[in-house]
């Protein structure tokens, strides 16, 4: 019976972690979270992986191998998801690792927003989300590419950089507004 209570606690913690993680990833992609489909965060969240490891004493959850997360229109894929919780404060650090790790969501205007990088990282203490190594941020048909892209959620600042060891520059592609007749 004690094991069942422990498993229930693990499940609840995982769901709380997923919801917080999805919210923070969404903040990366849009400064106005009201444009997101509000039903997404009210829907059931599903995490699938080849392996799941949760350390309740350390408040760490690690999902490995073909990680997929689905909640409403939110879809996340990665090779590995690491979530570090600290008591009442919730998620302190979340790291998605992949070739690449991907996040996408349909927003209120019907467009999709997405991010991809070999590593997507959120640190609560800094309120900064970082896309590291081969980073790409897309909203609608507009795209920003760089080796790293960081977004400061408090100051609403986006910074994209190139890899100092490579010649590639940061690329931004902006599509013209479509006029409706």
mmCIF file with all atom_site columns, C-alpha atoms in Angstrom:
data_model
loop_
_atom_site.group_PDB
_atom_site.id
_atom_site.type_symbol
_atom_site.label_atom_id
_atom_site.label_alt_id
_atom_site.label_comp_id
_atom_site.label_asym_id
_atom_site.label_entity_id
_atom_site.label_seq_id
_atom_site.pdbx_PDB_ins_code
_atom_site.Cartn_x
_atom_site.Cartn_y
_atom_site.Cartn_z
_atom_site.occupancy
_atom_site.B_iso_or_equiv
_atom_site.pdbx_formal_charge
_atom_site.auth_seq_id
_atom_site.auth_comp_id
_atom_site.auth_asym_id
_atom_site.auth_atom_id
_atom_site.pdbx_PDB_model_num
ATOM 1   C CA . UNK A 1 1   ? 0.000  0.000  0.000   1.00 0.00 ? 1   UNK A CA 1
ATOM 2   C CA . UNK A 1 2   ? 2.859  2.367  0.812   1.00 0.00 ? 2   UNK A CA 1
ATOM 3   C CA . UNK A 1 3   ? 4.269  1.789  -2.711  1.00 0.00 ? 3   UNK A CA 1
ATOM 4   C CA . UNK A 1 4   ? 0.926  2.773  -4.253  1.00 0.00 ? 4   UNK A CA 1
ATOM 5   C CA . UNK A 1 5   ? 0.940  6.070  -2.348  1.00 0.00 ? 5   UNK A CA 1
ATOM 6   C CA . UNK A 1 6   ? 4.499  6.686  -3.466  1.00 0.00 ? 6   UNK A CA 1
ATOM 7   C CA . UNK A 1 7   ? 3.582  6.010  -7.108  1.00 0.00 ? 7   UNK A CA 1
ATOM 8   C CA . UNK A 1 8   ? 0.580  8.347  -6.845  1.00 0.00 ? 8   UNK A CA 1
ATOM 9   C CA . UNK A 1 9   ? 2.841  11.058 -5.447  1.00 0.00 ? 9   UNK A CA 1
ATOM 10  C CA . UNK A 1 10  ? 5.320  10.509 -8.290  1.00 0.00 ? 10  UNK A CA 1
ATOM 11  C CA . UNK A 1 11  ? 2.544  10.729 -10.884 1.00 0.00 ? 11  UNK A CA 1
ATOM 12  C CA . UNK A 1 12  ? 1.120  13.945 -9.417  1.00 0.00 ? 12  UNK A CA 1
ATOM 13  C CA . UNK A 1 13  ? 4.578  15.510 -9.237  1.00 0.00 ? 13  UNK A CA 1
ATOM 14  C CA . UNK A 1 14  ? 5.247  14.536 -12.874 1.00 0.00 ? 14  UNK A CA 1
ATOM 15  C CA . UNK A 1 15  ? 1.996  16.116 -14.040 1.00 0.00 ? 15  UNK A CA 1
ATOM 16  C CA . UNK A 1 16  ? 2.688  19.296 -12.064 1.00 0.00 ? 16  UNK A CA 1
ATOM 17  C CA . UNK A 1 17  ? 6.171  19.385 -13.554 1.00 0.00 ? 17  UNK A CA 1
ATOM 18  C CA . UNK A 1 18  ? 4.885  18.910 -17.091 1.00 0.00 ? 18  UNK A CA 1
ATOM 19  C CA . UNK A 1 19  ? 2.338  21.703 -16.800 1.00 0.00 ? 19  UNK A CA 1
ATOM 20  C CA . UNK A 1 20  ? 4.914  24.113 -15.403 1.00 0.00 ? 20  UNK A CA 1
ATOM 21  C CA . UNK A 1 21  ? 7.405  23.084 -18.085 1.00 0.00 ? 21  UNK A CA 1
ATOM 22  C CA . UNK A 1 22  ? 4.928  23.628 -20.899 1.00 0.00 ? 22  UNK A CA 1
ATOM 23  C CA . UNK A 1 23  ? 4.064  27.071 -19.532 1.00 0.00 ? 23  UNK A CA 1
ATOM 24  C CA . UNK A 1 24  ? 7.711  28.117 -19.422 1.00 0.00 ? 24  UNK A CA 1
ATOM 25  C CA . UNK A 1 25  ? 8.381  26.880 -22.948 1.00 0.00 ? 25  UNK A CA 1
ATOM 26  C CA . UNK A 1 26  ? 5.346  28.789 -24.152 1.00 0.00 ? 26  UNK A CA 1
ATOM 27  C CA . UNK A 1 27  ? 6.706  31.950 -22.562 1.00 0.00 ? 27  UNK A CA 1
ATOM 28  C CA . UNK A 1 28  ? 9.786  31.556 -24.744 1.00 0.00 ? 28  UNK A CA 1
ATOM 29  C CA . UNK A 1 29  ? 7.765  31.664 -27.884 1.00 0.00 ? 29  UNK A CA 1
ATOM 30  C CA . UNK A 1 30  ? 5.379  34.503 -27.166 1.00 0.00 ? 30  UNK A CA 1
ATOM 31  C CA . UNK A 1 31  ? 5.485  37.422 -24.787 1.00 0.00 ? 31  UNK A CA 1
ATOM 32  C CA . UNK A 1 32  ? 1.700  37.377 -24.498 1.00 0.00 ? 32  UNK A CA 1
ATOM 33  C CA . UNK A 1 33  ? 0.615  33.983 -23.205 1.00 0.00 ? 33  UNK A CA 1
ATOM 34  C CA . UNK A 1 34  ? -3.009 35.061 -23.562 1.00 0.00 ? 34  UNK A CA 1
ATOM 35  C CA . UNK A 1 35  ? -2.681 34.288 -27.279 1.00 0.00 ? 35  UNK A CA 1
ATOM 36  C CA . UNK A 1 36  ? -2.116 30.632 -26.503 1.00 0.00 ? 36  UNK A CA 1
ATOM 37  C CA . UNK A 1 37  ? -5.019 28.284 -26.705 1.00 0.00 ? 37  UNK A CA 1
ATOM 38  C CA . UNK A 1 38  ? -6.307 28.541 -23.154 1.00 0.00 ? 38  UNK A CA 1
ATOM 39  C CA . UNK A 1 39  ? -7.675 25.008 -23.297 1.00 0.00 ? 39  UNK A CA 1
ATOM 40  C CA . UNK A 1 40  ? -4.168 23.551 -23.629 1.00 0.00 ? 40  UNK A CA 1
ATOM 41  C CA . UNK A 1 41  ? -3.369 23.895 -19.938 1.00 0.00 ? 41  UNK A CA 1
ATOM 42  C CA . UNK A 1 42  ? -6.771 22.530 -18.926 1.00 0.00 ? 42  UNK A CA 1
ATOM 43  C CA . UNK A 1 43  ? -6.297 19.312 -20.873 1.00 0.00 ? 43  UNK A CA 1
ATOM 44  C CA . UNK A 1 44  ? -4.720 16.043 -19.848 1.00 0.00 ? 44  UNK A CA 1
ATOM 45  C CA . UNK A 1 45  ? -0.963 15.888 -20.260 1.00 0.00 ? 45  UNK A CA 1
ATOM 46  C CA . UNK A 1 46  ? 0.718  12.737 -21.537 1.00 0.00 ? 46  UNK A CA 1
ATOM 47  C CA . UNK A 1 47  ? 4.451  11.979 -21.231 1.00 0.00 ? 47  UNK A CA 1
ATOM 48  C CA . UNK A 1 48  ? 5.862  8.974  -23.064 1.00 0.00 ? 48  UNK A CA 1
ATOM 49  C CA . UNK A 1 49  ? 9.466  7.773  -22.942 1.00 0.00 ? 49  UNK A CA 1
ATOM 50  C CA . UNK A 1 50  ? 11.435 4.562  -23.174 1.00 0.00 ? 50  UNK A CA 1
ATOM 51  C CA . UNK A 1 51  ? 12.564 5.073  -19.570 1.00 0.00 ? 51  UNK A CA 1
ATOM 52  C CA . UNK A 1 52  ? 11.428 7.194  -16.637 1.00 0.00 ? 52  UNK A CA 1
ATOM 53  C CA . UNK A 1 53  ? 13.422 7.810  -13.465 1.00 0.00 ? 53  UNK A CA 1
ATOM 54  C CA . UNK A 1 54  ? 12.122 9.856  -10.539 1.00 0.00 ? 54  UNK A CA 1
ATOM 55  C CA . UNK A 1 55  ? 14.088 10.569 -7.373  1.00 0.00 ? 55  UNK A CA 1
ATOM 56  C CA . UNK A 1 56  ? 11.539 11.820 -4.829  1.00 0.00 ? 56  UNK A CA 1
ATOM 57  C CA . UNK A 1 57  ? 14.173 12.682 -2.238  1.00 0.00 ? 57  UNK A CA 1
ATOM 58  C CA . UNK A 1 58  ? 16.008 14.973 -4.674  1.00 0.00 ? 58  UNK A CA 1
ATOM 59  C CA . UNK A 1 59  ? 12.878 16.097 -6.615  1.00 0.00 ? 59  UNK A CA 1
ATOM 60  C CA . UNK A 1 60  ? 14.383 15.096 -9.955  1.00 0.00 ? 60  UNK A CA 1
ATOM 61  C CA . UNK A 1 61  ? 12.549 13.513 -12.880 1.00 0.00 ? 61  UNK A CA 1
ATOM 62  C CA . UNK A 1 62  ? 14.432 12.177 -15.912 1.00 0.00 ? 62  UNK A CA 1
ATOM 63  C CA . UNK A 1 63  ? 12.726 10.797 -19.028 1.00 0.00 ? 63  UNK A CA 1
ATOM 64  C CA . UNK A 1 64  ? 14.965 9.095  -21.618 1.00 0.00 ? 64  UNK A CA 1
ATOM 65  C CA . UNK A 1 65  ? 14.510 7.757  -25.132 1.00 0.00 ? 65  UNK A CA 1
ATOM 66  C CA . UNK A 1 66  ? 11.881 8.915  -27.622 1.00 0.00 ? 66  UNK A CA 1
ATOM 67  C CA . UNK A 1 67  ? 10.395 11.418 -25.171 1.00 0.00 ? 67  UNK A CA 1
ATOM 68  C CA . UNK A 1 68  ? 7.076  12.841 -26.332 1.00 0.00 ? 68  UNK A CA 1
ATOM 69  C CA . UNK A 1 69  ? 4.813  15.191 -24.417 1.00 0.00 ? 69  UNK A CA 1
ATOM 70  C CA . UNK A 1 70  ? 1.326  16.113 -25.585 1.00 0.00 ? 70  UNK A CA 1
ATOM 71  C CA . UNK A 1 71  ? -1.115 18.495 -23.919 1.00 0.00 ? 71  UNK A CA 1
ATOM 72  C CA . UNK A 1 72  ? -3.783 20.065 -26.106 1.00 0.00 ? 72  UNK A CA 1
ATOM 73  C CA . UNK A 1 73  ? -1.995 21.631 -29.078 1.00 0.00 ? 73  UNK A CA 1
ATOM 74  C CA . UNK A 1 74  ? 1.363  21.531 -27.256 1.00 0.00 ? 74  UNK A CA 1
ATOM 75  C CA . UNK A 1 75  ? 3.763  18.910 -28.600 1.00 0.00 ? 75  UNK A CA 1
ATOM 76  C CA . UNK A 1 76  ? 7.290  18.347 -27.307 1.00 0.00 ? 76  UNK A CA 1
ATOM 77  C CA . UNK A 1 77  ? 9.796  15.771 -28.545 1.00 0.00 ? 77  UNK A CA 1
ATOM 78  C CA . UNK A 1 78  ? 13.281 15.104 -27.194 1.00 0.00 ? 78  UNK A CA 1
ATOM 79  C CA . UNK A 1 79  ? 15.763 12.354 -26.555 1.00 0.00 ? 79  UNK A CA 1
ATOM 80  C CA . UNK A 1 80  ? 15.904 13.320 -22.875 1.00 0.00 ? 80  UNK A CA 1
ATOM 81  C CA . UNK A 1 81  ? 13.939 15.520 -20.466 1.00 0.00 ? 81  UNK A CA 1
ATOM 82  C CA . UNK A 1 82  ? 15.366 16.465 -17.074 1.00 0.00 ? 82  UNK A CA 1
ATOM 83  C CA . UNK A 1 83  ? 13.208 18.327 -14.549 1.00 0.00 ? 83  UNK A CA 1
ATOM 84  C CA . UNK A 1 84  ? 14.515 19.587 -11.230 1.00 0.00 ? 84  UNK A CA 1
ATOM 85  C CA . UNK A 1 85  ? 11.896 20.676 -8.659  1.00 0.00 ? 85  UNK A CA 1
ATOM 86  C CA . UNK A 1 86  ? 12.527 22.351 -5.336  1.00 0.00 ? 86  UNK A CA 1
ATOM 87  C CA . UNK A 1 87  ? 9.598  22.225 -2.937  1.00 0.00 ? 87  UNK A CA 1
ATOM 88  C CA . UNK A 1 88  ? 6.894  24.852 -3.213  1.00 0.00 ? 88  UNK A CA 1
ATOM 89  C CA . UNK A 1 89  ? 8.730  26.808 -5.868  1.00 0.00 ? 89  UNK A CA 1
ATOM 90  C CA . UNK A 1 90  ? 8.094  24.129 -8.470  1.00 0.00 ? 90  UNK A CA 1
ATOM 91  C CA . UNK A 1 91  ? 10.370 23.768 -11.474 1.00 0.00 ? 91  UNK A CA 1
ATOM 92  C CA . UNK A 1 92  ? 13.806 25.290 -10.873 1.00 0.00 ? 92  UNK A CA 1
ATOM 93  C CA . UNK A 1 93  ? 15.498 23.849 -13.953 1.00 0.00 ? 93  UNK A CA 1
ATOM 94  C CA . UNK A 1 94  ? 14.168 22.039 -17.001 1.00 0.00 ? 94  UNK A CA 1
ATOM 95  C CA . UNK A 1 95  ? 16.415 20.698 -19.755 1.00 0.00 ? 95  UNK A CA 1
ATOM 96  C CA . UNK A 1 96  ? 15.297 19.124 -23.046 1.00 0.00 ? 96  UNK A CA 1
ATOM 97  C CA . UNK A 1 97  ? 18.047 17.405 -25.029 1.00 0.00 ? 97  UNK A CA 1
ATOM 98  C CA . UNK A 1 98  ? 17.641 16.083 -28.560 1.00 0.00 ? 98  UNK A CA 1
ATOM 99  C CA . UNK A 1 99  ? 18.805 15.940 -32.153 1.00 0.00 ? 99  UNK A CA 1
ATOM 100 C CA . UNK A 1 100 ? 17.024 18.372 -32.037 1.00 0.00 ? 100 UNK A CA 1
ATOM 101 C CA . UNK A 1 101 ? 14.602 18.785 -29.134 1.00 0.00 ? 101 UNK A CA 1
ATOM 102 C CA . UNK A 1 102 ? 11.375 20.362 -30.427 1.00 0.00 ? 102 UNK A CA 1
ATOM 103 C CA . UNK A 1 103 ? 8.464  22.319 -28.996 1.00 0.00 ? 103 UNK A CA 1
ATOM 104 C CA . UNK A 1 104 ? 5.349  23.462 -30.875 1.00 0.00 ? 104 UNK A CA 1
ATOM 105 C CA . UNK A 1 105 ? 1.985  24.972 -30.019 1.00 0.00 ? 105 UNK A CA 1
ATOM 106 C CA . UNK A 1 106 ? -0.932 26.434 -31.939 1.00 0.00 ? 106 UNK A CA 1
ATOM 107 C CA . UNK A 1 107 ? -1.759 29.936 -30.694 1.00 0.00 ? 107 UNK A CA 1
ATOM 108 C CA . UNK A 1 108 ? -5.039 31.847 -30.617 1.00 0.00 ? 108 UNK A CA 1
ATOM 109 C CA . UNK A 1 109 ? -4.605 33.424 -34.073 1.00 0.00 ? 109 UNK A CA 1
ATOM 110 C CA . UNK A 1 110 ? -4.322 29.942 -35.627 1.00 0.00 ? 110 UNK A CA 1
ATOM 111 C CA . UNK A 1 111 ? -0.575 30.156 -36.271 1.00 0.00 ? 111 UNK A CA 1
ATOM 112 C CA . UNK A 1 112 ? 1.940  27.713 -34.878 1.00 0.00 ? 112 UNK A CA 1
ATOM 113 C CA . UNK A 1 113 ? 4.905  28.705 -32.773 1.00 0.00 ? 113 UNK A CA 1
ATOM 114 C CA . UNK A 1 114 ? 7.830  26.341 -32.467 1.00 0.00 ? 114 UNK A CA 1
ATOM 115 C CA . UNK A 1 115 ? 11.349 26.089 -31.132 1.00 0.00 ? 115 UNK A CA 1
ATOM 116 C CA . UNK A 1 116 ? 14.083 23.586 -31.751 1.00 0.00 ? 116 UNK A CA 1
ATOM 117 C CA . UNK A 1 117 ? 17.677 23.155 -30.621 1.00 0.00 ? 117 UNK A CA 1
ATOM 118 C CA . UNK A 1 118 ? 19.968 20.421 -29.427 1.00 0.00 ? 118 UNK A CA 1
ATOM 119 C CA . UNK A 1 119 ? 19.296 21.730 -25.903 1.00 0.00 ? 119 UNK A CA 1
ATOM 120 C CA . UNK A 1 120 ? 16.361 23.770 -24.585 1.00 0.00 ? 120 UNK A CA 1
ATOM 121 C CA . UNK A 1 121 ? 16.903 25.021 -21.044 1.00 0.00 ? 121 UNK A CA 1
ATOM 122 C CA . UNK A 1 122 ? 14.780 26.986 -18.544 1.00 0.00 ? 122 UNK A CA 1
ATOM 123 C CA . UNK A 1 123 ? 16.196 28.247 -15.266 1.00 0.00 ? 123 UNK A CA 1
ATOM 124 C CA . UNK A 1 124 ? 13.592 29.737 -12.947 1.00 0.00 ? 124 UNK A CA 1
ATOM 125 C CA . UNK A 1 125 ? 16.088 31.882 -11.005 1.00 0.00 ? 125 UNK A CA 1
ATOM 126 C CA . UNK A 1 126 ? 17.033 33.866 -14.100 1.00 0.00 ? 126 UNK A CA 1
ATOM 127 C CA . UNK A 1 127 ? 13.667 33.622 -15.911 1.00 0.00 ? 127 UNK A CA 1
ATOM 128 C CA . UNK A 1 128 ? 15.608 33.015 -19.099 1.00 0.00 ? 128 UNK A CA 1
ATOM 129 C CA . UNK A 1 129 ? 14.925 30.279 -21.610 1.00 0.00 ? 129 UNK A CA 1
ATOM 130 C CA . UNK A 1 130 ? 17.867 29.257 -23.791 1.00 0.00 ? 130 UNK A CA 1
ATOM 131 C CA . UNK A 1 131 ? 17.951 27.348 -27.055 1.00 0.00 ? 131 UNK A CA 1
ATOM 132 C CA . UNK A 1 132 ? 21.514 26.049 -27.399 1.00 0.00 ? 132 UNK A CA 1
ATOM 133 C CA . UNK A 1 133 ? 23.274 24.626 -30.461 1.00 0.00 ? 133 UNK A CA 1
ATOM 134 C CA . UNK A 1 134 ? 21.525 24.870 -33.835 1.00 0.00 ? 134 UNK A CA 1
ATOM 135 C CA . UNK A 1 135 ? 18.678 26.954 -32.411 1.00 0.00 ? 135 UNK A CA 1
ATOM 136 C CA . UNK A 1 136 ? 15.612 27.940 -34.405 1.00 0.00 ? 136 UNK A CA 1
ATOM 137 C CA . UNK A 1 137 ? 12.522 29.876 -33.327 1.00 0.00 ? 137 UNK A CA 1
ATOM 138 C CA . UNK A 1 138 ? 9.508  30.028 -35.662 1.00 0.00 ? 138 UNK A CA 1
ATOM 139 C CA . UNK A 1 139 ? 6.208  31.864 -35.314 1.00 0.00 ? 139 UNK A CA 1
ATOM 140 C CA . UNK A 1 140 ? 3.886  31.604 -38.291 1.00 0.00 ? 140 UNK A CA 1
ATOM 141 C CA . UNK A 1 141 ? 6.204  31.904 -41.298 1.00 0.00 ? 141 UNK A CA 1
ATOM 142 C CA . UNK A 1 142 ? 8.782  34.082 -39.493 1.00 0.00 ? 142 UNK A CA 1
ATOM 143 C CA . UNK A 1 143 ? 12.035 32.451 -38.403 1.00 0.00 ? 143 UNK A CA 1
ATOM 144 C CA . UNK A 1 144 ? 15.107 33.287 -36.307 1.00 0.00 ? 144 UNK A CA 1
ATOM 145 C CA . UNK A 1 145 ? 18.127 30.958 -36.540 1.00 0.00 ? 145 UNK A CA 1
ATOM 146 C CA . UNK A 1 146 ? 21.379 31.040 -34.618 1.00 0.00 ? 146 UNK A CA 1
ATOM 147 C CA . UNK A 1 147 ? 23.682 28.868 -32.604 1.00 0.00 ? 147 UNK A CA 1
ATOM 148 C CA . UNK A 1 148 ? 21.988 30.137 -29.431 1.00 0.00 ? 148 UNK A CA 1
ATOM 149 C CA . UNK A 1 149 ? 18.753 32.004 -28.818 1.00 0.00 ? 149 UNK A CA 1
ATOM 150 C CA . UNK A 1 150 ? 17.836 33.252 -25.359 1.00 0.00 ? 150 UNK A CA 1
ATOM 151 C CA . UNK A 1 151 ? 14.627 34.870 -24.173 1.00 0.00 ? 151 UNK A CA 1
ATOM 152 C CA . UNK A 1 152 ? 14.369 36.916 -20.966 1.00 0.00 ? 152 UNK A CA 1
ATOM 153 C CA . UNK A 1 153 ? 10.750 36.479 -19.856 1.00 0.00 ? 153 UNK A CA 1
ATOM 154 C CA . UNK A 1 154 ? 10.822 39.405 -17.413 1.00 0.00 ? 154 UNK A CA 1
ATOM 155 C CA . UNK A 1 155 ? 12.358 42.003 -19.703 1.00 0.00 ? 155 UNK A CA 1
ATOM 156 C CA . UNK A 1 156 ? 10.906 40.393 -22.852 1.00 0.00 ? 156 UNK A CA 1
ATOM 157 C CA . UNK A 1 157 ? 14.258 40.464 -24.638 1.00 0.00 ? 157 UNK A CA 1
ATOM 158 C CA . UNK A 1 158 ? 15.294 38.045 -27.361 1.00 0.00 ? 158 UNK A CA 1
ATOM 159 C CA . UNK A 1 159 ? 18.983 37.584 -28.134 1.00 0.00 ? 159 UNK A CA 1
ATOM 160 C CA . UNK A 1 160 ? 20.357 35.359 -30.898 1.00 0.00 ? 160 UNK A CA 1
ATOM 161 C CA . UNK A 1 161 ? 24.084 34.647 -31.351 1.00 0.00 ? 161 UNK A CA 1
ATOM 162 C CA . UNK A 1 162 ? 26.266 32.749 -33.763 1.00 0.00 ? 162 UNK A CA 1
ATOM 163 C CA . UNK A 1 163 ? 28.903 30.228 -32.813 1.00 0.00 ? 163 UNK A CA 1
ATOM 164 C CA . UNK A 1 164 ? 32.177 32.144 -32.489 1.00 0.00 ? 164 UNK A CA 1
ATOM 165 C CA . UNK A 1 165 ? 34.045 29.243 -34.125 1.00 0.00 ? 165 UNK A CA 1
ATOM 166 C CA . UNK A 1 166 ? 31.895 29.219 -37.265 1.00 0.00 ? 166 UNK A CA 1
ATOM 167 C CA . UNK A 1 167 ? 31.230 31.683 -40.067 1.00 0.00 ? 167 UNK A CA 1
ATOM 168 C CA . UNK A 1 168 ? 27.444 31.305 -39.964 1.00 0.00 ? 168 UNK A CA 1
ATOM 169 C CA . UNK A 1 169 ? 25.603 34.421 -38.860 1.00 0.00 ? 169 UNK A CA 1
ATOM 170 C CA . UNK A 1 170 ? 22.265 34.808 -37.119 1.00 0.00 ? 170 UNK A CA 1
ATOM 171 C CA . UNK A 1 171 ? 19.471 34.710 -39.699 1.00 0.00 ? 171 UNK A CA 1
ATOM 172 C CA . UNK A 1 172 ? 16.038 36.317 -39.367 1.00 0.00 ? 172 UNK A CA 1
ATOM 173 C CA . UNK A 1 173 ? 13.346 35.773 -41.982 1.00 0.00 ? 173 UNK A CA 1
ATOM 174 C CA . UNK A 1 174 ? 10.293 38.042 -41.747 1.00 0.00 ? 174 UNK A CA 1
ATOM 175 C CA . UNK A 1 175 ? 7.329  37.534 -44.043 1.00 0.00 ? 175 UNK A CA 1
ATOM 176 C CA . UNK A 1 176 ? 5.264  40.506 -45.247 1.00 0.00 ? 176 UNK A CA 1
ATOM 177 C CA . UNK A 1 177 ? 1.809  40.944 -43.753 1.00 0.00 ? 177 UNK A CA 1
ATOM 178 C CA . UNK A 1 178 ? -0.898 39.480 -45.938 1.00 0.00 ? 178 UNK A CA 1
ATOM 179 C CA . UNK A 1 179 ? -3.627 41.972 -46.744 1.00 0.00 ? 179 UNK A CA 1
ATOM 180 C CA . UNK A 1 180 ? -7.173 40.694 -46.570 1.00 0.00 ? 180 UNK A CA 1
ATOM 181 C CA . UNK A 1 181 ? -9.487 41.908 -49.336 1.00 0.00 ? 181 UNK A CA 1
#
